[in-house]
Every structure is written in structure tokens, then in C-alpha cells.
Amino acid sequence: MAGGPPKALPSTGPHSLRDMPHPLAGSSSEEAVGGDSTPSPDLLMARSFGDKDLILPNGGTPAGTSSPASSSSLLNRLQLDDDIDGETRDLFVIVDDPKKHVCTMETYITYRITTKSTRVEFDLPEYSVRRRYQDFDWLRSKLEESQPTHLIPPLPEKFVVKGVVDRFSEEFVETRRKALDKFLKRITDHPVLSFNEHFNVFLTAKDLNAYKKQGIALLTRMGESVKHVTGGYKLRTRPLEFAAIGDYLDTFALKLGTIDRIAQRIIKEEIEYLVELREYGPVYSTWSTLEGELAEPLEGVSACIGNCSTALEELTDDMTEDFLPVLREYILYSDSMKSVLKKRDQVQAEYEAKLEAVALRKEDRPKVPADVEKCQDRMECFNADLKADMERWQNNKRQDFRQLLMGMADKNIQYYEKCLMAWESIIPLLQEKQEAK
Amino acid sequence: MEQAPPDPERQLQPAPLEPLGCPDAGLGAAVGKEAAGAGEEDSGVDTMTHNNFWLKKIEISVSEAEKRTGRNAMNMQETYTAYLIETRSVEHTDGQSVLTDSLWRRYSEFELLRNYLLVYYPHIVVPPLPEKRAEFVWHKLSADNMDPDFVERRRIGLENFLLRIASHPILCRDKIFYLFLTQVFFFYLADSRLKALNATFRVKNPDKRFTDLKHYSDELQSVISHLLRVRARVADRLYGVYKVHGNYGRVFSEWSAIEKEMGDGLQSAGHHMDVYASSIDDILEDEEHYADQLKEYLFYAEALRAVCRKHELMQYDLEMAAQDLASKKQQCEELATGTVRTFSLKGMTTKLFGQETPEQREARIKVLEEQINEGEQQLKSKNLEGREFVKNAWADIERFKEQKNRDLKEALISYAVMQISMCKKGIQVWTNAKECFSKM
């Protein structure tokens, strides 16, 4: 057994990865990689910074060089985006400025990632890099691999059916940008994930592809150890709290799915309503050409209906772009959380199996073998990480949904306000007495 | 609708006599000739051919119906049914029929034809069309024009309509009917252009105000019908939008059951969604009142048209009487002077079968003179009647116009007020919901 109970668990407060002792540090298990958890210094090499040095993947040329925003304005922008809850923040990340790259082999979009941080893990106070969706996907898999006991935020959907959705339309790109920004912000807010080296490299590396190719598995101890957990052990009893989480996530995903379908249906009905309105308004216009005294009132009504149609179109666009994607994200989120729960179950199962095996051997040595102790530690760490993450997730979910639903209500209020204004402005016109012609 | 000042020049005088070129100077031929002539600018068309077209036996059938999508007059995408009209001429000799024409027409084109016939032949009971669709009812879920049974019944009805026209002694000779069966693009006249031709036809000197009024009433009828139809569809869609929101109520409630802090906010927001969904019933109920106000003027347009038609009939009657009188006067003159200028059957038989005696001629002149006297009396009284009618009718029409403008303005105002109320309700509900969400 290597020492006493695990020391300061990674999930408490922001600590530099170098400072944090790994709970399983010092163990002589063959599963350990390297001597300690300090990442290789090579990878935290100073990066020369400057947009002119930006090397884009596949040799594409950027559509235009982007200059890093000045520190203060960047900070302001980020602070407006972030929801400051009293914690002193030392890491800010923002995703913006999508640009299209046309190469011989393919066309794709990159986004600018701007990072500002006072953390020691960052050599420079500010970075600006360009990344494409592939890179985000890589980051996510790396995080899943290296931090298996944590909940990794979801990415927007990877595959887009060509021909159905225009991958390069402004709306699609903007929706994706927002989701990618949310993704990075969630990682930034996480006390453990934000210190992950892959994350650091993602934010800072000039040439991400080169780094990817190095293939060095920078797994944390935990990552490595969980990776080798053998499946196939049957779980005795799931602790109540995790069973409850599992049930909750099941129902939650179901309800979100229903809400997604309802929201889509509403948008569809609204669009069909819009189609009819667009025919309805002009009929009043046609009628006004037949009339004398009624011409102006009828024309006014036609214009009014036209304004309402425009307002409705804005509503449906907003709902499609802002509301639906966030719902989908949360559904993806709960799916990935379920798989983390499963992994946790496996870790527990392995522990229980090994414990039972020991008990059956009926050794009279009271000492529990090292590997069983390791399993126990692993399980307890996982449980603790997961619990903390779940709490954090619940809080964020609450805020996110409050904001999302209030936003939906707001959009509808704005729609009705626009229509109200249009109809109220026409009343005086309708009541006006025409001068005798 | 324009208000032309009453034209004192347009007194109801007998029309100048036109030489009639057809051997058969009967009414039917005159009608046929005029109908044929009305269709185009050049009068070089061989009207006899067109009239003779119907002398051969023809078979008309509406043989097929096909679903189509296209763009309508408002440039909106729509689905409609097109019907294939096939015309066959039957050779007397062997009874074989040869397909002479075939083209596709949609229901609205049949309507155009019927409207034209109504206008041109006010005396005649024009065969009706089969039902177009259920009347203006928005909540009727099963009113489907694409339903195959409905389409089949309508196909038969349309064929019946054409057959009845073809077997009508007067209508069958109409040139526009002929063109309907044979020319694809010629017939696509806008209603107003068709009506513009109206004025020059049949009645030689109609009061322009009545002609304009008739155009107006036709156009009003058509635009209000269109408006009511689209409004019904709008109401249908709006109903759908509101009702789907009701589903939020249930799912929020179910979701709130698994939430701790979020639960209350969700639950109460869900309640507001239910309120929102059920509010549409009253809203649409109120809107039906507006639709009723429009419908009243839709039917009023019919009444306007009836007045115009009455004027036309009186005018036509007057002109025929004047024409008849003039023809008699001419005959009388010819008999008296011995010159024959008009081509008449009597004249023809006289030539063929020998002159009549001076006594016979005297007798005929006397009869004619009596008839002329009578005719002049009748013409005078018809003239008077006509002028009275125009005066009274126009006074009522002016009154009607004022009423219409008042009523429709009121209707539009009340419609706007309804919309405002609906918007305010919407704002209220969503503000309440937003408040619940903020407490999540």
C-alpha cells in the first residue's frame, strides 16, 4: 500500500497540476507510466507568438490575418460573456471570427481561439490560435481518455448531412461557433479539466497537428489506470446516489427529447402560419386597388400584416439558431455522462470482484493486497470526482436552462410587441376621416 | 369604383342600323356573330366557320384529372388538380370520332368561362359548376380537394357542365366557349379584360357607370372570396401553433418531478403554457365575427351585380325595340318607294315567287305603319322607364357606397382591435412564463 488515504483530491479548487500530488503517486504498479505526474517539459515549451507565424493545418491560407484584440477590450468582452460568480478567474477563453479556407483537397472553417490567462501553466499572458472542428473533436477525445472520471462537455454534432444543411451558411457557422465557445468555457470553468495539458496545448500550440502526431499519451495516472480496468465484472449494488443519478439522467434525456420535438413542431407550425400570412397580406393590397375611400386603410392593413410576418420570421429563425442547438447539446451531454457512470460501475465492479477473490482465498494475513487497495482508491477517487462534477453540472444546468427558457419567453414577448406596435399604429389611420374628394 | 358624372349625351336613342350580312337575320345568328366578333380585333374572321363548327357533331369529354404544382397569380407555390378536356368531331359518314383538340384546364378556368357566360347571356339560365370546396370553414379537418373521390366527382361534374353548354342552342355557338375547348393560352384573360370586352358587346350604349359598377362588383366578389379563403387557412395554422404549446405544459410538469430547485418554476411555467394554448379558441371565435362582416359584403356584391344586370336588360330591351322599329320603318319606306335595300326572307320569296299586287302591298304598309306607331309608343315609355331606373338605382348605389365604406372601416378597426388584444394576451402569458423561468 502506498501511503495513507489519498491526499488533496484534484477536484478541490484550482491548483497547478505540478503542485497536485496524484493519489496514486509513488505506487510501484506496473500500470504507472513515468515517475511522476509532471508533464514533460518539452510540451510546455515556449511558443513564439504572432499571427504572422500562424500555421494553419493543411497549409491553407487564412482569409485574412486577425490581430489579437487588445488586452483590455478582450477582457471586457470575455467578462460580458462569462457569468462571474464571485470567483476570481484567471483563465478566459473565447471562440470567434470564423473563416472559410478553400484548399485543393477540401474546404473547411476555422475559428479563432483567444486565451488570456495569468496561470503559470501559460508562458504568455495571451494567445490567439486558429482551430477547426476536427481539433475540437481531438481535444474532446483526449480529455475523455485522460480524465475518465470527469464529465466532459459535449461538442455540437459532428456529422452534417450534405445537401440538407449548408455547412458554410452564416447561420450554421454561427450556431456552431456558439456551441464551440460554450464547450471551451465549460472546460475553462472546470477546476480539473482546465488544467489538462491537452487543453493547454489546444489553446496555445502553433502547430497542433505536429503535437497530435507525437502521439505521446499524456494520460494522468487516473486516466491510465482506468483505461486498463477490465470490463466484464458484474456490479453487486450500485450505491444509491449513483443509481439516482442514472435514473435522473434517463428521465432528463427523455424529457429533453420531448421538448426538442415540441419545439421543432412549433417552429414547423409557425413557418406554415408564416406562409399563409405572406399570401394573406397582399390580398388586402389587391383589394385596396379597387377602392377609393377604403384604399388607404386596406393598404395599411396589408402593410401591418407584412410587418407581423417579418416579426414571425425573426422569431422562428431565433428559435432555430439559439434554442434547439442548446437542447441538443444537453441531450448529448447526458448521453456522455451515462457512459462515464458505466465506467464508474466497472471500476467498482472490479474492486468488488478482487475483494471477493481475496476473501475467498482465506488468507490469514490481515493485510489487504496492494492491487486491491489500489482498486479501492481508484473507485473512491472516481466516486468523488463524479459526485463533484455532478453537483457542478446540476448548477450549470440550472443556470443554462433558466437562461435558455427565459430567452425563449423573451423572443416570444418581442414578437408580440412588434405585432402590437404594428397594429396600434394603424388604428389612427383606420379611424381617419377622408376629406371629401 | 369611379364615379363618372351622369352623361346627358347618353340618352337612350335607337341605335343606328347596321347592315346584317348573314342570310339568317334571326337573333341567334346575330348573337353568334357578335360573340365571334367580340373575341378579336380584326373582323376578318370567318364567323360562319365558327358557327358551323357546332353543326358537325362533336363529343366533349373531361377524361382525366391530374395533380399539379405551380405558381399562382400571387406567385405562391400551390397544388391543384388539372383536368383534361378532349374534343372529338364525329364524321357523319362512318361515325368514327377523331380527336381534334385536347388541353388541360383547372377549376378556376371553368369558373372564368362560366362568369363570362353569365355576363354575356343575362337572359339565360347558365348551367352551374360542381362544388369547388367546402365553404370557408377553418376547423373542418377533412376538406381535402385532393381526395380522389372528390376529384372524380368533380371531373364528372365538369364534364356535365360542358355537355350542357354544348347542347344549349344559344350557348353552344359562343366563340369563347369554342376557344375554351381549343386554345390553351387565348383563354387566359384576366377577369377585368374580359369585362372590358363586355362593355362593347351586346348592349350598345350601356351607362358607363353601371358597366364600371359591374366590374367593381365582380372584382370585389373575387377579392373578398380570396381573402376569406386565405383567412381561414391563416386561422387554421394559428390554431396549430397555439395548441402545440400546450404540450409544453405536460412535459414541464413531468420534468419538474425529477428536479429539486428547478421544479416549481417549471411547473408554474407549464401552467402558463396551458393557458396560452387554450386562449386561441376565444380569439378565433371573435375573428369569425370579422369574417361574417366580410361575407355580408361578398353577398352584397352579388346584389350590386343584379342591379347592373337589370340596367343591362332594360338597355338591351330598349335597343332591340329601337332596332326593330328602325327595321320596320325601313321596310315601310322600301315598300312605299319600291326599292329593296334590306335583305329579307320576304323579299327573297317575293323575288322567287313573283311580285305581290298593289293591294297586298298597301295592306302590308298599313300593318307596318300600325306596328311602327305602337313601337314608337313603346320606345318612349321604355326610355322613360330606363331613365327612372337609372336615377333611382344610382341614388341607392350612392347610399350603398357610403354604407359600405363605413361598415368596412368599422370592420377593419374591430379586426385591428382583436389583433391588439391577442398580442397583449400573448405578452402577458409569456411575461408570466418568463417570471416562472427566472425563479428556476
XYZ file of C-alpha atoms in Angstrom, chain B residues 2-350:
349
model
C -65.003 55.615 -60.120
C -67.909 57.976 -60.186
C -68.489 59.190 -63.734
C -70.845 62.138 -63.894
C -74.161 61.232 -65.487
C -73.790 61.695 -69.187
C -76.629 63.679 -70.710
C -75.400 62.623 -74.133
C -76.129 59.064 -73.260
C -79.815 59.346 -73.711
C -81.341 56.133 -74.806
C -81.657 56.603 -78.532
C -82.282 53.891 -81.003
C -79.002 52.620 -82.323
C -78.060 53.204 -85.936
C -78.996 50.318 -88.140
C -76.204 48.051 -89.215
C -76.431 46.048 -92.381
C -76.689 42.459 -91.408
C -74.639 40.298 -93.680
C -75.932 36.889 -92.691
C -78.677 35.187 -94.610
C -80.364 34.310 -91.411
C -81.183 37.610 -89.740
C -82.577 35.919 -86.662
C -81.500 36.657 -83.153
C -79.400 33.555 -82.821
C -77.164 34.409 -85.748
C -76.832 37.984 -84.567
C -75.755 36.747 -81.195
C -73.358 34.300 -82.692
C -71.856 36.889 -84.965
C -71.423 39.386 -82.204
C -69.942 36.789 -79.945
C -67.487 35.768 -82.583
C -66.650 39.359 -83.386
C -66.104 40.305 -79.760
C -63.183 37.967 -79.390
C -60.699 39.659 -81.627
C -59.652 42.907 -83.190
C -59.883 42.036 -86.843
C -63.334 41.375 -88.197
C -61.919 39.241 -90.943
C -62.651 36.097 -89.003
C -64.877 33.759 -90.834
C -67.720 33.674 -88.408
C -69.569 31.191 -90.474
C -66.843 28.657 -89.905
C -67.037 29.075 -86.179
C -70.787 28.873 -86.198
C -70.556 25.855 -88.444
C -68.174 24.173 -86.041
C -71.095 23.221 -83.958
C -73.082 21.978 -86.884
C -70.815 18.972 -87.038
C -71.427 16.578 -84.283
C -68.866 16.914 -81.557
C -68.115 14.933 -78.496
C -66.682 16.598 -75.433
C -65.236 14.749 -72.502
C -63.322 15.592 -69.373
C -61.350 12.418 -69.403
C -58.597 12.766 -66.818
C -57.601 14.574 -63.659
C -54.020 15.170 -62.605
C -52.375 16.694 -59.562
C -50.080 19.594 -60.358
C -47.890 22.072 -58.526
C -47.310 25.511 -59.837
C -47.291 29.161 -59.050
C -50.494 31.113 -58.929
C -51.243 34.757 -59.635
C -49.710 35.772 -56.309
C -46.538 33.858 -57.183
C -47.174 31.406 -54.388
C -46.477 27.714 -54.718
C -49.649 25.691 -54.719
C -51.003 22.251 -55.526
C -54.062 21.945 -57.713
C -55.869 19.493 -59.932
C -55.853 19.885 -63.701
C -58.491 18.274 -65.924
C -58.027 17.044 -69.459
C -60.677 18.243 -71.913
C -60.879 16.283 -75.111
C -62.948 17.300 -78.103
C -63.731 14.864 -80.880
C -65.514 15.545 -84.082
C -67.726 12.790 -85.370
C -67.744 12.148 -89.103
C -71.326 11.659 -90.253
C -70.311 9.110 -92.793
C -68.766 6.398 -90.718
C -69.484 7.545 -87.151
C -65.787 7.453 -86.359
C -64.607 10.171 -84.000
C -61.347 11.987 -84.470
C -59.602 13.778 -81.665
C -59.488 17.386 -82.742
C -58.417 19.141 -79.585
C -57.201 18.354 -76.129
C -55.956 20.591 -73.375
C -55.655 20.807 -69.612
C -57.662 23.260 -67.548
C -58.049 23.817 -63.862
C -61.254 24.558 -61.982
C -60.654 28.304 -61.859
C -60.631 28.425 -65.652
C -64.042 26.751 -65.748
C -65.184 29.443 -63.375
C -63.880 32.120 -65.691
C -65.849 30.600 -68.555
C -69.000 30.434 -66.510
C -68.606 34.012 -65.293
C -68.195 35.130 -68.861
C -71.378 33.306 -69.909
C -73.296 34.807 -67.005
C -72.235 38.239 -68.118
C -72.869 37.779 -71.786
C -76.176 35.930 -71.567
C -78.148 37.519 -68.734
C -81.392 36.023 -70.007
C -80.101 32.528 -69.946
C -80.040 30.094 -67.091
C -76.390 29.209 -67.237
C -75.549 25.662 -66.178
C -73.815 25.565 -62.797
C -70.409 24.225 -61.912
C -69.830 21.408 -59.461
C -68.927 22.490 -55.950
C -65.466 23.934 -55.588
C -64.895 23.032 -51.950
C -66.426 23.370 -48.530
C -67.365 26.904 -47.692
C -64.845 28.959 -45.737
C -64.785 26.659 -42.722
C -61.427 26.678 -40.975
C -61.890 23.884 -38.483
C -63.092 21.390 -40.983
C -60.270 18.917 -40.993
C -61.491 16.728 -43.809
C -61.992 19.340 -46.551
C -59.425 17.930 -48.886
C -59.582 18.927 -52.525
C -57.007 16.303 -53.356
C -59.188 13.484 -52.090
C -59.556 11.098 -55.057
C -63.287 10.674 -54.605
C -63.837 14.402 -54.570
C -61.674 14.805 -57.677
C -63.578 12.068 -59.510
C -66.968 13.542 -58.669
C -65.753 16.907 -59.770
C -64.415 15.542 -63.046
C -67.844 14.162 -63.840
C -69.479 17.430 -62.814
C -67.196 19.461 -65.042
C -67.865 17.197 -67.999
C -71.578 17.538 -67.367
C -71.201 21.315 -67.293
C -69.512 21.365 -70.702
C -72.029 18.956 -72.213
C -74.934 21.078 -71.063
C -73.396 24.147 -72.656
C -72.720 22.247 -75.857
C -76.309 21.093 -76.036
C -77.740 24.551 -75.390
C -78.994 26.111 -78.632
C -77.551 29.524 -77.884
C -74.611 28.928 -75.595
C -73.126 26.280 -77.845
C -72.446 28.872 -80.520
C -70.431 31.105 -78.257
C -66.953 31.800 -79.520
C -65.373 31.965 -76.097
C -66.767 28.518 -75.362
C -65.132 27.336 -78.567
C -61.849 28.899 -77.566
C -62.108 27.357 -74.104
C -62.126 23.936 -75.718
C -59.419 24.611 -78.249
C -56.949 27.340 -77.346
C -54.613 26.879 -74.411
C -53.389 30.407 -73.908
C -56.015 32.518 -75.549
C -58.459 31.991 -72.798
C -56.207 33.138 -70.051
C -57.649 36.624 -69.849
C -57.748 38.479 -66.624
C -61.287 38.967 -65.379
C -61.130 42.705 -65.915
C -60.012 42.417 -69.529
C -62.843 40.072 -70.197
C -65.194 42.514 -68.608
C -63.773 45.322 -70.670
C -64.964 43.429 -73.723
C -68.369 43.189 -72.086
C -68.968 46.849 -72.472
C -68.610 46.825 -76.219
C -70.709 43.777 -76.727
C -74.386 43.136 -76.611
C -75.613 46.368 -75.151
C -74.509 49.126 -77.480
C -74.902 52.069 -75.183
C -74.773 51.000 -71.612
C -74.390 53.612 -68.931
C -70.684 53.587 -68.213
C -71.310 53.942 -64.505
C -73.182 50.667 -64.477
C -70.540 48.944 -66.524
C -67.885 50.127 -64.100
C -70.035 49.132 -61.175
C -70.434 45.655 -62.602
C -66.676 45.310 -62.987
C -66.285 46.506 -59.445
C -68.812 44.086 -58.022
C -67.189 41.188 -59.850
C -63.768 42.144 -58.652
C -64.984 42.787 -55.131
C -66.600 39.408 -55.021
C -63.462 37.750 -56.246
C -61.139 39.564 -53.839
C -63.316 39.028 -50.765
C -63.667 35.334 -51.584
C -59.934 35.048 -51.859
C -59.497 36.952 -48.612
C -61.934 34.733 -46.735
C -60.276 31.591 -48.036
C -56.802 32.685 -47.013
C -58.038 33.977 -43.670
C -59.496 30.554 -42.953
C -56.144 28.954 -43.697
C -54.363 31.511 -41.520
C -56.753 30.730 -38.663
C -56.103 27.029 -39.115
C -52.352 27.470 -38.850
C -52.559 29.837 -35.924
C -54.683 27.299 -34.113
C -51.961 24.716 -34.644
C -49.230 26.978 -33.292
C -51.093 27.740 -30.076
C -52.237 24.193 -29.440
C -48.783 22.647 -29.785
C -47.577 24.926 -26.995
C -49.966 23.070 -24.732
C -47.604 20.099 -24.910
C -45.037 22.117 -23.019
C -47.404 22.189 -20.071
C -47.340 18.444 -19.667
C -43.648 17.891 -20.291
C -42.632 20.699 -17.941
C -44.784 19.131 -15.290
C -43.189 15.728 -15.806
C -39.737 17.241 -15.831
C -40.337 19.232 -12.684
C -40.970 15.954 -10.862
C -37.291 14.996 -11.128
C -35.908 18.425 -10.308
C -35.257 19.934 -6.938
C -34.801 23.679 -7.194
C -35.988 23.982 -10.775
C -39.201 22.102 -10.152
C -41.518 24.872 -9.015
C -40.540 27.303 -11.736
C -41.011 24.673 -14.419
C -44.340 23.555 -13.086
C -45.846 27.020 -12.926
C -44.431 27.947 -16.328
C -46.106 24.853 -17.700
C -49.407 26.097 -16.382
C -48.987 29.330 -18.339
C -48.297 27.339 -21.483
C -51.648 25.618 -20.968
C -53.332 28.993 -20.599
C -51.651 30.155 -23.789
C -52.795 27.105 -25.723
C -56.398 27.421 -24.648
C -56.588 31.162 -25.343
C -56.759 30.604 -29.095
C -60.304 29.263 -29.021
C -61.811 32.558 -27.926
C -59.527 34.547 -30.184
C -60.624 32.663 -33.288
C -64.240 32.742 -32.192
C -64.034 36.543 -32.158
C -62.404 36.576 -35.558
C -65.345 34.711 -37.048
C -67.363 37.863 -36.439
C -64.983 39.749 -38.702
C -65.292 37.044 -41.321
C -69.074 37.398 -41.153
C -68.828 41.109 -41.795
C -66.747 40.407 -44.890
C -69.141 37.713 -46.039
C -72.017 40.171 -45.888
C -70.262 42.366 -48.429
C -69.367 39.359 -50.502
C -73.061 38.690 -50.904
C -73.788 42.387 -51.304
C -71.578 42.323 -54.380
C -73.997 39.842 -55.894
C -76.855 42.232 -55.249
C -74.937 45.079 -56.861
C -74.384 42.948 -59.873
C -78.070 42.194 -60.067
C -78.873 45.892 -60.270
C -76.340 46.331 -63.049
C -77.752 43.384 -64.872
C -81.225 44.829 -64.612
C -79.965 48.013 -66.200
C -78.327 45.983 -68.938
C -81.504 44.062 -69.573
C -83.555 47.221 -69.787
C -80.999 48.790 -72.057
C -80.834 45.712 -74.221
C -84.579 45.551 -74.390
C -84.697 49.179 -75.381
C -82.058 48.766 -78.065
C -83.773 45.748 -79.531
C -87.040 47.620 -79.630
C -85.346 50.550 -81.307
C -83.662 48.257 -83.792
C -86.900 46.541 -84.552
C -88.640 49.871 -85.018
C -85.954 51.129 -87.352
C -86.098 47.959 -89.395
C -89.857 48.244 -89.743
C -89.549 51.875 -90.801
C -87.087 50.887 -93.442
C -89.280 48.121 -94.752
C -92.162 50.521 -94.872
C -90.117 53.011 -96.819
C -88.990 50.369 -99.270
C -92.452 49.107 -99.850
C -93.608 52.667 -100.423
C -90.805 53.548 -102.805
C -90.374 50.124 -104.347
C -86.628 49.885 -103.654
C -85.237 46.987 -101.855
C -82.199 47.632 -99.761
C -82.545 45.215 -96.966
C -82.191 41.596 -97.435
C -85.221 39.847 -96.051
C -86.767 36.464 -96.424
C -89.971 38.052 -97.560
C -88.104 39.942 -100.216
C -86.417 36.767 -101.305
C -89.625 34.815 -101.627
C -91.175 37.732 -103.475
